[in-house]
Short mmCIF file of C-alpha atoms in Angstrom, two decimals:
data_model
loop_
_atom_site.label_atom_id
_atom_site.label_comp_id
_atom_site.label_asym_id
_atom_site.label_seq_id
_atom_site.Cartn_x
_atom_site.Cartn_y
_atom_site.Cartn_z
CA UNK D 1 45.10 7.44 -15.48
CA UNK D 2 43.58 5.47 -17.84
CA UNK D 3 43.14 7.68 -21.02
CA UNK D 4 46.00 6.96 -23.82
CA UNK D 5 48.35 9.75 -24.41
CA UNK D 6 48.72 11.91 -27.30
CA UNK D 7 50.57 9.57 -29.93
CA UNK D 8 54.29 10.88 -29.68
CA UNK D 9 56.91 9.31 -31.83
CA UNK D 10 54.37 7.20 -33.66
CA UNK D 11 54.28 5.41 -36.97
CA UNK D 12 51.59 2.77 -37.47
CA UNK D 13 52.48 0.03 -40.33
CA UNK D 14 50.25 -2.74 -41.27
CA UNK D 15 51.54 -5.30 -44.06
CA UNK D 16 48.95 -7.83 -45.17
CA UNK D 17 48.77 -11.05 -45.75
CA UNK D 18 45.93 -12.42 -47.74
CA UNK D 19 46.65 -16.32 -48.55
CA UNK D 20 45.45 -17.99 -45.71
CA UNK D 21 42.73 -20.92 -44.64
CA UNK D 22 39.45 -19.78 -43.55
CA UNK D 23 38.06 -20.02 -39.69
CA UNK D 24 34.32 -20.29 -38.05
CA UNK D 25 32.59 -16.93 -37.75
CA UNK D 26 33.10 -15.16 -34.80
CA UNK D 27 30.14 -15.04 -32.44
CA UNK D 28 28.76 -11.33 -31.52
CA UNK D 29 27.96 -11.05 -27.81
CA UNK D 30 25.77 -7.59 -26.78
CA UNK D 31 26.94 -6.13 -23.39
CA UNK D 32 25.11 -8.56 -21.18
CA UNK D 33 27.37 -11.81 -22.81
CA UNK D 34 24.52 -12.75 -24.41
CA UNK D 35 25.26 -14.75 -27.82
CA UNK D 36 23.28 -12.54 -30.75
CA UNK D 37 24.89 -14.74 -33.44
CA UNK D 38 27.41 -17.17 -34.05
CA UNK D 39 29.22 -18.67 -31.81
CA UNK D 40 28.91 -17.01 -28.68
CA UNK D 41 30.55 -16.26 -24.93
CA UNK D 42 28.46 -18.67 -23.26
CA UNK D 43 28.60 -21.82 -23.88
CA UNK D 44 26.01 -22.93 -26.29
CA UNK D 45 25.05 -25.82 -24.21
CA UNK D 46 22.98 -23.78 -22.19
CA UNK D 47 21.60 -21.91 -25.36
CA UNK D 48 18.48 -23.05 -26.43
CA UNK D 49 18.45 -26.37 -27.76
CA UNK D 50 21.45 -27.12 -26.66
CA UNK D 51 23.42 -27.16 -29.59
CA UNK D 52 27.17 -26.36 -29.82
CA UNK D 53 29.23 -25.76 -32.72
CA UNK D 54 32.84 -27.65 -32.42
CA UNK D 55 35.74 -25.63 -33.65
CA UNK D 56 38.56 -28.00 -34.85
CA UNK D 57 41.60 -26.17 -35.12
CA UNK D 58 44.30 -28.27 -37.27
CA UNK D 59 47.90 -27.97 -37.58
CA UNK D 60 50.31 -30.79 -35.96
CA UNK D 61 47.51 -32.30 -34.39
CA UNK D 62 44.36 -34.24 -36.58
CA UNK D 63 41.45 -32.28 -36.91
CA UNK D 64 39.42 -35.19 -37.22
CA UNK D 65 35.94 -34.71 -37.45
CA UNK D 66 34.43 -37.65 -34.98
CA UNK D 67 32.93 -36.33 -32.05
CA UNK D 68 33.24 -37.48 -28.64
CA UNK D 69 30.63 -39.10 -26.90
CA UNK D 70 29.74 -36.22 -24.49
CA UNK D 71 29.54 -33.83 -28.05
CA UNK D 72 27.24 -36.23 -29.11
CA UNK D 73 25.23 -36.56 -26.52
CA UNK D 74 24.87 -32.69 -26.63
CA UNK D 75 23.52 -33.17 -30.31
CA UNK D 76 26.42 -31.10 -31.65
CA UNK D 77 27.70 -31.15 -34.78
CA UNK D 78 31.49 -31.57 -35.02
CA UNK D 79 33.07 -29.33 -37.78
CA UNK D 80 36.60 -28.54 -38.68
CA UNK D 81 37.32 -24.93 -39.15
CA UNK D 82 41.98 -24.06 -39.81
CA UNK D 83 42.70 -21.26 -38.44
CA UNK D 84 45.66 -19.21 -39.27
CA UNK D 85 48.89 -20.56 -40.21
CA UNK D 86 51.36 -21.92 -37.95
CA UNK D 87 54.12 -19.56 -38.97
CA UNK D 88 54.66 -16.46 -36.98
CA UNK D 89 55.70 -13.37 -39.74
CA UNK D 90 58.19 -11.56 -37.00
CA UNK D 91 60.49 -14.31 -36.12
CA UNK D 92 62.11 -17.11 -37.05
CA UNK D 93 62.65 -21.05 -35.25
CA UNK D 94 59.17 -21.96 -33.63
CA UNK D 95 56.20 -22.76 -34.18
CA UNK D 96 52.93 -21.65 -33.13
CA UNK D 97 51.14 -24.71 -31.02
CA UNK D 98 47.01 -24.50 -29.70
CA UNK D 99 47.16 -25.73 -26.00
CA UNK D 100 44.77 -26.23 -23.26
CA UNK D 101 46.76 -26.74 -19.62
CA UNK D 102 43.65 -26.96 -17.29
CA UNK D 103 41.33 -29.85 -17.42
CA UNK D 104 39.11 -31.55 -15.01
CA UNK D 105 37.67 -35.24 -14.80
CA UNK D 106 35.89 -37.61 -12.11
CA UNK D 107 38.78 -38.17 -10.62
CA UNK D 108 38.34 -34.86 -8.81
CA UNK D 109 34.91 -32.65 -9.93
CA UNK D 110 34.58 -33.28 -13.18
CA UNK D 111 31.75 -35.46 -15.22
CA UNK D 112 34.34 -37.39 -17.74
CA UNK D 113 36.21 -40.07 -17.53
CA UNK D 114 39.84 -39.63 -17.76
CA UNK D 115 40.17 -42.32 -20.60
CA UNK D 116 38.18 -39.84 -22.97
CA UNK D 117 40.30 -36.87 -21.83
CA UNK D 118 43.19 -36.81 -24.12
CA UNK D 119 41.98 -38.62 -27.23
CA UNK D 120 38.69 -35.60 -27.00
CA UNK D 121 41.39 -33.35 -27.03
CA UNK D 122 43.18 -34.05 -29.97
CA UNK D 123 40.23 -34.65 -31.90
CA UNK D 124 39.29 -31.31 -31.43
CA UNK D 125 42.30 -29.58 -33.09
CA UNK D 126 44.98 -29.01 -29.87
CA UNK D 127 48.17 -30.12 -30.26
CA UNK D 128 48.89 -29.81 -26.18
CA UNK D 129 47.21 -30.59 -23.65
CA UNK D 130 46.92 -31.33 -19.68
CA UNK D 131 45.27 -32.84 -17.36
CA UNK D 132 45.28 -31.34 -13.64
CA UNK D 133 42.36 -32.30 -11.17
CA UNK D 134 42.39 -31.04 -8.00
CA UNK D 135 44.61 -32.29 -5.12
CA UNK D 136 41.51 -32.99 -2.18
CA UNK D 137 40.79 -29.72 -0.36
CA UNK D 138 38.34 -29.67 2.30
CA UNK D 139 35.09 -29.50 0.18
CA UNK D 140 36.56 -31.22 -3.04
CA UNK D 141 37.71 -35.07 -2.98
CA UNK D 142 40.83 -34.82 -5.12
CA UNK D 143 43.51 -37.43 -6.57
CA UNK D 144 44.31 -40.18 -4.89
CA UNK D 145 48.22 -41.50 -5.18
CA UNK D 146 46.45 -44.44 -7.60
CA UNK D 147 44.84 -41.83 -9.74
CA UNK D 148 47.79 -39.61 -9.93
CA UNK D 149 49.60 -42.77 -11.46
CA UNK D 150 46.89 -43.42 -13.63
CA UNK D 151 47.04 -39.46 -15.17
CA UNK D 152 50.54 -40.55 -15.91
CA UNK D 153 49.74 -43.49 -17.47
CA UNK D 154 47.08 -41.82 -19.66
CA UNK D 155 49.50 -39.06 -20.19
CA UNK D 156 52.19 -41.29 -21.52
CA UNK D 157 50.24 -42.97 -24.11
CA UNK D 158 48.39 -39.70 -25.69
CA UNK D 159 52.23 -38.21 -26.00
CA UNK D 160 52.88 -38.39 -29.49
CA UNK D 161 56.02 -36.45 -29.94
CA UNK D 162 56.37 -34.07 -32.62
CA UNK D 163 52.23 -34.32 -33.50
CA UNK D 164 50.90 -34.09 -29.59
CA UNK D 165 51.96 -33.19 -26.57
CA UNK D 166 50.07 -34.84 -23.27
CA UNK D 167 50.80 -33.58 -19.96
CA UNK D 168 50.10 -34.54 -16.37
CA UNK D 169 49.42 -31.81 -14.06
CA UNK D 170 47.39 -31.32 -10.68
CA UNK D 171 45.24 -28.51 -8.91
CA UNK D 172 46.48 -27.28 -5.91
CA UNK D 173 43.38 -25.93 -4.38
CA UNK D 174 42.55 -23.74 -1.26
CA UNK D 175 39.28 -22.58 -0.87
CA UNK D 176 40.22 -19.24 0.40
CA UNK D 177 43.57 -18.20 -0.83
CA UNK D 178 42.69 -19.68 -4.66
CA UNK D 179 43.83 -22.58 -6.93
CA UNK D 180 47.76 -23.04 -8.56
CA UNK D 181 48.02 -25.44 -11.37
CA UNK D 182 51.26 -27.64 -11.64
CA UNK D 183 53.06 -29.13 -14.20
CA UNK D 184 56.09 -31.39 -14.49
CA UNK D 185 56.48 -33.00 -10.80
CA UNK D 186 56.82 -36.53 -10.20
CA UNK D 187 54.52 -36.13 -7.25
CA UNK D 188 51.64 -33.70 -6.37
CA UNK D 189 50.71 -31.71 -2.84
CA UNK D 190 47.24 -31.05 -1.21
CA UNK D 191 47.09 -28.91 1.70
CA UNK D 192 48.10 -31.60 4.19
CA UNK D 193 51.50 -31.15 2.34
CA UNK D 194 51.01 -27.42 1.34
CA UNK D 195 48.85 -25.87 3.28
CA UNK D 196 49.50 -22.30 2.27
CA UNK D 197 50.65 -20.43 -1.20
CA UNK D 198 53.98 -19.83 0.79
CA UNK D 199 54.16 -23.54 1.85
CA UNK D 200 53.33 -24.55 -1.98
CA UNK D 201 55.90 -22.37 -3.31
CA UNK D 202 58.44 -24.05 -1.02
CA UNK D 203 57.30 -27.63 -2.36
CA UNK D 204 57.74 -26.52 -6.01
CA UNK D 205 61.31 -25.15 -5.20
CA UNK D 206 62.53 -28.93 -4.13
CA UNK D 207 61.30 -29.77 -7.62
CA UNK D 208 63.45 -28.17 -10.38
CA UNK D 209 61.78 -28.09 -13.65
CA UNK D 210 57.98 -28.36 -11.39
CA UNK D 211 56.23 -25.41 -13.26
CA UNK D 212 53.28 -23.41 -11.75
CA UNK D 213 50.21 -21.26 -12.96
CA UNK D 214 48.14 -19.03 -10.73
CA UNK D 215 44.45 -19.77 -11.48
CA UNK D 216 41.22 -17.95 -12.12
CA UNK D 217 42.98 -15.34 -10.26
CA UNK D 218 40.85 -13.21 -7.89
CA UNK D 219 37.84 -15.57 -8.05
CA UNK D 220 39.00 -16.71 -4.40
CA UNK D 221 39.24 -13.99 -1.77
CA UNK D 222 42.48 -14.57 -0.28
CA UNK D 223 44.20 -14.14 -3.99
CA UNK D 224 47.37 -16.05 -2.80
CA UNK D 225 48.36 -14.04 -0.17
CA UNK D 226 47.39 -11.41 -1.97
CA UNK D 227 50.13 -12.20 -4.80
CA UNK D 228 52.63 -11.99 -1.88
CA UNK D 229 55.99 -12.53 -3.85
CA UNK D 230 58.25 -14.96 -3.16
CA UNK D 231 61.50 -14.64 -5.22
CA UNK D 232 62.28 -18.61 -5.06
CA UNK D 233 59.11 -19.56 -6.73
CA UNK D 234 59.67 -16.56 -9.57
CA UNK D 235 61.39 -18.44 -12.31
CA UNK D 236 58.53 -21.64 -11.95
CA UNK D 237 56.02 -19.62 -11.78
CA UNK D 238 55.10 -19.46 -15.20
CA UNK D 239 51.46 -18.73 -16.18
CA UNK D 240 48.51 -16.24 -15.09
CA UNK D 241 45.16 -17.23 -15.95
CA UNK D 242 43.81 -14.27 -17.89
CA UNK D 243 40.92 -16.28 -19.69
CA UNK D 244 39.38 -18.94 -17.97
CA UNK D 245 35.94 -20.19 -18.89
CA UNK D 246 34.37 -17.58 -20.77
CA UNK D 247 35.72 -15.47 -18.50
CA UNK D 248 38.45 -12.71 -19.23
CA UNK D 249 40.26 -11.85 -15.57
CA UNK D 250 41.16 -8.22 -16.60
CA UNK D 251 38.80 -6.20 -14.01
CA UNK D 252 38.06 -9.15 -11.65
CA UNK D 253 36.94 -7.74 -8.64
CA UNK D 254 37.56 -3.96 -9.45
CA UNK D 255 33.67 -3.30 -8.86
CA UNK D 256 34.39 -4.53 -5.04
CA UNK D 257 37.25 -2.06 -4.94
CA UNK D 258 39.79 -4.83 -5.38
CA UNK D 259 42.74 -3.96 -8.09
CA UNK D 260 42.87 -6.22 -11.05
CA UNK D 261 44.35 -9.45 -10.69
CA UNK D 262 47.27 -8.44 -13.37
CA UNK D 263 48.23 -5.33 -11.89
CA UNK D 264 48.18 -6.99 -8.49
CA UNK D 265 50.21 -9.78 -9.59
CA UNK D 266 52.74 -7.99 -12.03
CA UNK D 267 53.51 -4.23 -9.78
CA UNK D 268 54.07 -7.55 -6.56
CA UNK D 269 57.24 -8.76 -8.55
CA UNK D 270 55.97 -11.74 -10.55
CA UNK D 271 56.99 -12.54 -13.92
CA UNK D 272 54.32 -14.72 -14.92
CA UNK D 273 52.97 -15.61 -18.86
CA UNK D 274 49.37 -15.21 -19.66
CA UNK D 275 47.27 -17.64 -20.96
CA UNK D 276 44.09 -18.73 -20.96
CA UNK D 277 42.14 -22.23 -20.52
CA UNK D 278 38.12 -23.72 -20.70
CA UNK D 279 38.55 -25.32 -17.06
CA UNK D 280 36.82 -27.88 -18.10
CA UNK D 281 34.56 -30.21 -15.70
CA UNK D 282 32.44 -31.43 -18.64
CA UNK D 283 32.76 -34.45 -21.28
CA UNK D 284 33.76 -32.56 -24.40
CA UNK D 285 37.23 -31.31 -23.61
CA UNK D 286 38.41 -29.29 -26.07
CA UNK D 287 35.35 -28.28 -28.02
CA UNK D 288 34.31 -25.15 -27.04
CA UNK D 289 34.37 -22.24 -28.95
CA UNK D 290 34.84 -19.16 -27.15
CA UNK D 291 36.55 -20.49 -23.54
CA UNK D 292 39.90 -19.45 -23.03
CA UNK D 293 43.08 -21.26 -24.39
CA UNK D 294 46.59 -20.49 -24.93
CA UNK D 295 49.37 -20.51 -27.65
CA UNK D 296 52.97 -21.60 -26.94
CA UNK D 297 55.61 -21.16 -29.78
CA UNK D 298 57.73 -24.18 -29.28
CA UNK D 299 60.46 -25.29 -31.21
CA UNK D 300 59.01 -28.25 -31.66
CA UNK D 301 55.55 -29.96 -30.28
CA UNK D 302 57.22 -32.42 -27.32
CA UNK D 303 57.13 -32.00 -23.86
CA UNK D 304 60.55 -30.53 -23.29
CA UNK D 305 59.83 -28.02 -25.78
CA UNK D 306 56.24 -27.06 -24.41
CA UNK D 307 58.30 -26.67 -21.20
CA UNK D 308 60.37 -24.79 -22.18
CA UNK D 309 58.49 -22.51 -24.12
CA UNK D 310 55.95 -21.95 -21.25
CA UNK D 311 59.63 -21.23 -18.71
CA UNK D 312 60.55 -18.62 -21.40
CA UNK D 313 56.94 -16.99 -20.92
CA UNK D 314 56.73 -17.71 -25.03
CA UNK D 315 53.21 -17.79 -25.01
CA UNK D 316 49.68 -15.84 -25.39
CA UNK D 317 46.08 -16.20 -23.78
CA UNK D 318 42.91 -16.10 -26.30
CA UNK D 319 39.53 -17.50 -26.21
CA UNK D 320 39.30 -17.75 -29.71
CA UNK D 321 40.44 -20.56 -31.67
CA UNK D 322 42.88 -20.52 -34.79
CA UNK D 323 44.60 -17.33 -33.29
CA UNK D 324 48.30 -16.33 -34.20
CA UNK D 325 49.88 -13.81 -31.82
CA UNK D 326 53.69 -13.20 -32.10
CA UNK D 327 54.70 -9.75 -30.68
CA UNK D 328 58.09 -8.00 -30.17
CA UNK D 329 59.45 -5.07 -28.61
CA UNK D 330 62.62 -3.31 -30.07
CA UNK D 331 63.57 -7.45 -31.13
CA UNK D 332 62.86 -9.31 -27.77
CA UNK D 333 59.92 -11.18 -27.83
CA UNK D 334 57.14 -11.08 -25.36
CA UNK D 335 58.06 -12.41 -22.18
CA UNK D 336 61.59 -11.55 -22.34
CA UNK D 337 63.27 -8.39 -20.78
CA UNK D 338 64.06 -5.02 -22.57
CA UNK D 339 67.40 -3.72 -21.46
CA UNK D 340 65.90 -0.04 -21.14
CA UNK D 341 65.60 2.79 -18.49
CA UNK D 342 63.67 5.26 -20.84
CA UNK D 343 63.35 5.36 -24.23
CA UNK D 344 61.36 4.57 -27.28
CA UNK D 345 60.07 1.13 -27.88
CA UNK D 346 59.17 -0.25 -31.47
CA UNK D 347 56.54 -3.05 -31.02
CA UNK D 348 55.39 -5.60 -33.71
CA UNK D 349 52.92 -7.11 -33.43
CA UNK D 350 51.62 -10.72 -35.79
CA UNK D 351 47.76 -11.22 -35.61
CA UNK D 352 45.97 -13.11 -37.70
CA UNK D 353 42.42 -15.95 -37.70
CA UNK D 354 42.65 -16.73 -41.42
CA UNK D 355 40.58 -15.80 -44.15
CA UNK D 356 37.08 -15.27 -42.28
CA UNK D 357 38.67 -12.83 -40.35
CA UNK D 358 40.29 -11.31 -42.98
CA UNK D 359 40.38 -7.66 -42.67
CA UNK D 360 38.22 -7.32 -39.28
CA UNK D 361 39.29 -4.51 -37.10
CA UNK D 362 40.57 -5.31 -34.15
CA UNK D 363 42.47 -3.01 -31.45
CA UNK D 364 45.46 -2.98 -29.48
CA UNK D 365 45.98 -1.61 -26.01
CA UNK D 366 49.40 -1.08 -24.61
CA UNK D 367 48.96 -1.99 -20.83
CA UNK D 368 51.64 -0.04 -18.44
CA UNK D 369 51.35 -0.37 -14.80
CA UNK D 370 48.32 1.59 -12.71
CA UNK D 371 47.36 1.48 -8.94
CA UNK D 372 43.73 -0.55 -9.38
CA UNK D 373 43.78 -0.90 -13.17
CA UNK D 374 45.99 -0.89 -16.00
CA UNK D 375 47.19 2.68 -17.07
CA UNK D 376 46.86 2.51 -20.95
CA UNK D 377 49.12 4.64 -22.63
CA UNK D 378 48.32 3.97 -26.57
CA UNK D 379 45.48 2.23 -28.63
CA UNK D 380 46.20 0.77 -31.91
CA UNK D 381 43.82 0.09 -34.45
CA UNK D 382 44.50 -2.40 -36.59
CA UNK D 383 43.58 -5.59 -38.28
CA UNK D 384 43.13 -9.43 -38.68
CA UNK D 385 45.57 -10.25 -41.43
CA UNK D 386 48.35 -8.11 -40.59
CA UNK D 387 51.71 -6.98 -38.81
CA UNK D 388 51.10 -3.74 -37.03
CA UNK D 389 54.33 -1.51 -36.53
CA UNK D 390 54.19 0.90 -33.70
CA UNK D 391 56.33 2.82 -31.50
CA UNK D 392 55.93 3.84 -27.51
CA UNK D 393 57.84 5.98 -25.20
CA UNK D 394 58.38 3.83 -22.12
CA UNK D 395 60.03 4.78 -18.75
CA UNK D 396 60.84 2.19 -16.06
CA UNK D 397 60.04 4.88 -13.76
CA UNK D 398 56.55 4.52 -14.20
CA UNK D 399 56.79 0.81 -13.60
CA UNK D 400 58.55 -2.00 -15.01
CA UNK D 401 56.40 -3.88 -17.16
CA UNK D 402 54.07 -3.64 -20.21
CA UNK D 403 51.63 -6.26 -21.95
CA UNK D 404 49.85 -5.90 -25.02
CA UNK D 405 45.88 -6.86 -24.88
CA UNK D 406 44.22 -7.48 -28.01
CA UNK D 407 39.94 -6.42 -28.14
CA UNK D 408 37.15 -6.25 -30.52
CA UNK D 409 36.37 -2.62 -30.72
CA UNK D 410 32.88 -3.78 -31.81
CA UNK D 411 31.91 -5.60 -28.57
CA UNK D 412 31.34 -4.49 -24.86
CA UNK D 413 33.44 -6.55 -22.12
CA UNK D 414 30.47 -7.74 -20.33
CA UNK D 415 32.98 -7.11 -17.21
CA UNK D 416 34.09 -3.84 -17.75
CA UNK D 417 36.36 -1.87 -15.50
CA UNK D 418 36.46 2.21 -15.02
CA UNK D 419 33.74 4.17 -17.15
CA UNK D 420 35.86 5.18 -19.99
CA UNK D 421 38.79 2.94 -19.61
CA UNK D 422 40.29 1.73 -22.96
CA UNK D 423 39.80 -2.26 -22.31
CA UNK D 424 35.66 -1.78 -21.65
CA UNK D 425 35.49 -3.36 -24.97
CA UNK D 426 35.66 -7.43 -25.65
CA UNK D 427 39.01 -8.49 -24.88
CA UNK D 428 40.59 -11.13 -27.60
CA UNK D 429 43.89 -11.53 -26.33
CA UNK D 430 46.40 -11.48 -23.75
CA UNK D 431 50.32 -10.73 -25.17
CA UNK D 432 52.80 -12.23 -22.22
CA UNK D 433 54.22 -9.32 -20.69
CA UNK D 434 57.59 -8.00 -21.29
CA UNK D 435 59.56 -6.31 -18.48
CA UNK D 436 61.98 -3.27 -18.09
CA UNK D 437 65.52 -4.04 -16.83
CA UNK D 438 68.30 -1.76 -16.90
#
């Protein structure tokens, strides 16, 4: 099931592009996710001495060099390291933007204070970001309606149109069936006013424009209902967490016998992007290198625009900073729909870190629909630097949707799924998907 097929109908293409800004080494990581070098997948706080290396990423945002006072009290040094340009090489009208949508400070579990939040943020190189503490849930004491309107407040004066974009958001939380971010509601629920992901769903639909994001999916048992689908909640229900932490969510649970959280989420009739997010509970929002984030091309940094790049499903998950990712199959970009029953599909694909990861192989694996895992049906090698040009057969009879996931062929996933199976190496990046629609 999960071997690639022969390559039918192929033509790989890679053009190069050799004239752009540098980027922090890349940390290796041996199959336990132990850091060897570099920057690793654990956060270097808990390395010895403490020390972590702060990746700035520039673009609209500063990439100022001051540090925080929770960096500093970690005795790390704050550097800034571009990444790859903004531009995608594929299309035309946005603009790649860093982002980090899930945040955490005292006012639910977190260490920081909320007045550090969004100015740590931008400092470290993101041009959007959110805030979302928990609601309260029954072991967790969440927002209070005063702190709610103080996220606003704090919100509102980080927004700096067209350079950042500051965002309030919540945490719904249930301890069983799993955590849903929210975005873009005047108000926010806890369990005494959702008590279930069907009840939640509900609440969003009174709020047009309310946008949702299922969380660290899997982590909790219940796994919202088991991704029970709810076609009123489909269009707001924007995001999947496929990095979160350190964390990539490909194969969560699959050694308990539970199917991966994408395939359980996707094959149930969701239509969700993928992204990725650090989750952070800390005091140095924003400046770790290797948690998950996300990219969102936006035509132009503001909070409509985020908005409605993240309803379009415009967006990629990474945990590596200074990533470009700008895919599209036969035109459509990913998370739009290809009007095809069967037929061949011509994918290209923009990838690029800048000039230290100039020429570094990288793979990517063409994720089609399976029963417990992805079925991968080609693997592309390509690399950093480069559009790769490649063509699939693709049949809506063998499900309706297909995401591209982006590895280092050099690295184990220290979470691996099926002996054998093409994504046992260290997953990079998360395309949105794109789905099949006659």
């Amino acid at each position: 099931m999960s071997e690639p097929h022969p390559h039918r109908c192929h033509h790989h293409h890679h053009e190069r592009d050799d004239h752009e800004s540098g980027q922090l080494p890349y940390g290796q990581i041996d199959p336990a996710g132990h850091p060897t070098g570099g920057l690793g997948r654990r956060s270097m706080l808990a390395a010895a001495g403490g020390l972590l290396m702060l990746a700035a990423v520039p673009g609209t945002a500063r990439a100022g060099t001051a540090m925080t006072a929770g960096a500093a009290s970690a005795g790390a040094p704050a550097m800034a390291a571009p990444g790859a340009s903004r531009a995608s090489r594929i299309s035309q009208g946005t603009t790649l933007v860093h982002a980090d949508l899930h945040n955490h400070t005292v006012m639910s579990d977190g260490d920081g204070s909320a007045d550090d939040a969004f100015a740590s943020m931008r400092e470290a190189g993101l041009d959007v970001a959110a805030l979302t503490d928990h609601a309260t849930m029954f072991a967790i004491s969440g927002l209070s309606r005063s702190e709610w309107r103080t996220t606003g407040a704090l919100a509102n004066a980080a927004d700096d149109p067209g350079q950042f974009t500051a965002i309030r958001g919540f945490e719904w939380s249930h301890p069983l069936q799993g955590h849903i971010n929210v975005w873009n509601t005047s108000d926010f629920a806890d369990l005494l006013r959702a008590g279930s992901p069907g009840s939640l769903y509900r609440w969003l639909a009174g709020r047009p424009g309310g946008l949702a994001s299922f969380n660290h999916p899997g982590r909790e048992i219940g796994r919202f209902d088991n991704f029970s689908y709810d076609a009123s909640a489909r269009q707001q229900l924007v995001g999947l967490e496929m990095f979160n932490r350190t964390d990539d969510y490909l194969f969560e649970g699959w050694s308990s016998w539970v199917a991966s959280p994408l395939v359980a989420c996707l094959n149930a009739g969701w239509r969700p992007g993928l992204t990725g997010v650090t989750d952070e509970h800390g005091t140095s929002w924003g400046f770790h290198e290797g948690k998950g984030r996300s990219g969102l091309w936006v035509a132009e940094n503001t909070r409509a625009a985020v908005f409605e790049a993240m309803a379009a499903r415009r967006c990629f998950a990474t945990r590596v900073s200074g990533l470009r990712l700008d895919a599209a199959a036969n035109g459509v970009r990913m998370g739009g729909v290809i009007g095809l029953v069967a037929g061949d599909v011509r994918f290209r694909v923009d990838l690029d870190r800048g000039a230290v990861w100039d020429g570094k192989p990288l793979r990517i694996q063409v994720l089609r629909p399976g029963t417990s895992v992805p079925t991968v049906v080609d693997v592309v090698d390509t690399v950093s630097g480069s559009v790769a040009d490649f063509t699939v057969p693709l049949d809506v009879a063998d499900g309706d949707w297909v995401v591209l996931r982006v590895s280092d062929p050099e690295l184990a996933n220290p979470t691996p799924g099926p002996s054998g199976h093409p994504c046992n190496d260290f997953g990079v990046a998360y395309s949105s998907p794109w789905w099949l629609q006659p």
